[in-house]
Amino acid sequence: MTAQKAKRIVIKVGSSLVTNNGEGLDHAAIALWAEQMASLLKAGHEVLMVSSGAIAEGMQRLGWTQRPQDIHQLQAAAAVGQMGLVQVYESCFARFNLRTAQILLTNADLAHAERNTNAKATLDTLLKLGVVPIINENDTVVTDEIKFGDNDSLAALVTNLIHADLLIILTDQGGLYTADPRQDATATLLTDAIAGDPALEKMAGAAASELSKGGMLTKVLAAKIAAQTGASTVIASGHEPNILTRLLAGEKIGTYLTPNTK
Ligand code: GLU
């Protein structure tokens, strides 16, 4: 399906975008996404956000300049930072008369039948109410996305859960390149590919920035998971102006990964 036809859309933003590279939460960026999401809601789309940034914000609040190695310190930072994260989402979305809701989930919750049913029912109800769910991993009880992924896999599992049509992964790169563009000048942007194509995993490698533990590999793997329930995935730069409304207007930006329909 083309982006324009997507009804339910999961939008995932990583730590480096939400926190302006660790310089505290980027209110301006969050307000711009809120504005775009308000116009998508008006146009009849349903939108959910999966946002990390809790650890980065928690580190800032605790005055830590270096990301600790100790997992329990990271979990503690996430608990501190989550408070700030939801405050900023709430106030930025309120400017556009939108209500937000905090949802903390784990992969294990979604693998458990009753919890999965409850999570789906809650999200469906919030969407019907026109509320924008802001989802993060529950870092107090698990460490999956802290260790690897920066919520890329969680976003894909949420896409499966609510049968979303499109997963938009916003990142600090322009999309998926044939090689790491920071290291290889010959790298070119891949505009279209089939989600789950093993060649993509090789291309993506495992490069990750300092602030997050994501990188392209977990995004490519997320697209593969999203495709299991028929969703397409777009990996695009969160720094691109009006990225969400332009993607939904059908503009080709970033990398578009579609399920294999053959
Ligand atoms: N859930 C974590 C967060 O919100 C994952 C990102 C990370 O490991 O920095 O910060």
PDB file of C-alpha atoms and ligand atoms in Angstrom, residues 15 51-56 67 136-137 139 145-146 150-151 211-213, ligand 1:
ATOM      1  CA  SER A  15      16.637   9.235  21.383  1.00  0.00           C
ATOM      2  CA  SER A  51       9.290   7.535  21.586  1.00  0.00           C
ATOM      3  CA  SER A  52      12.518   6.839  23.373  1.00  0.00           C
ATOM      4  CA  GLY A  53      14.598   9.530  25.025  1.00  0.00           C
ATOM      5  CA  ALA A  54      13.822   8.653  28.640  1.00  0.00           C
ATOM      6  CA  ILE A  55      17.381   7.625  29.446  1.00  0.00           C
ATOM      7  CA  ALA A  56      18.881  10.628  27.668  1.00  0.00           C
ATOM      8  CA  ARG A  67      25.981   7.133  29.564  1.00  0.00           C
ATOM      9  CA  ASN A 136       7.938   3.626  25.405  1.00  0.00           C
ATOM     10  CA  GLU A 137       9.463   0.451  26.744  1.00  0.00           C
ATOM     11  CA  ASP A 139      12.558   0.024  31.251  1.00  0.00           C
ATOM     12  CA  GLU A 145      15.501  -1.865  24.066  1.00  0.00           C
ATOM     13  CA  ILE A 146      18.164  -0.387  26.359  1.00  0.00           C
ATOM     14  CA  ASP A 150      16.244   1.984  20.999  1.00  0.00           C
ATOM     15  CA  ASN A 151      12.555   0.965  20.571  1.00  0.00           C
ATOM     16  CA  LEU A 211      23.255   8.127  22.405  1.00  0.00           C
ATOM     17  CA  SER A 212      21.158   5.195  21.307  1.00  0.00           C
ATOM     18  CA  LYS A 213      21.654   1.526  20.708  1.00  0.00           C
TER      19      LYS A 213
HETATM   20  N1  GLU B   1      13.537   3.064  26.339  1.00  0.00           N
HETATM   21  C1  GLU B   1      14.806   3.727  26.343  1.00  0.00           C
HETATM   22  C2  GLU B   1      14.602   5.245  26.425  1.00  0.00           C
HETATM   23  O1  GLU B   1      13.511   5.720  26.327  1.00  0.00           O
HETATM   24  C3  GLU B   1      15.576   3.214  25.189  1.00  0.00           C
HETATM   25  C4  GLU B   1      16.619   4.092  24.578  1.00  0.00           C
HETATM   26  C5  GLU B   1      18.033   3.961  25.096  1.00  0.00           C
HETATM   27  O2  GLU B   1      18.510   2.840  25.338  1.00  0.00           O
HETATM   28  O3  GLU B   1      18.669   5.013  25.215  1.00  0.00           O
HETATM   29  O4  GLU B   1      15.509   5.974  26.671  1.00  0.00           O
END
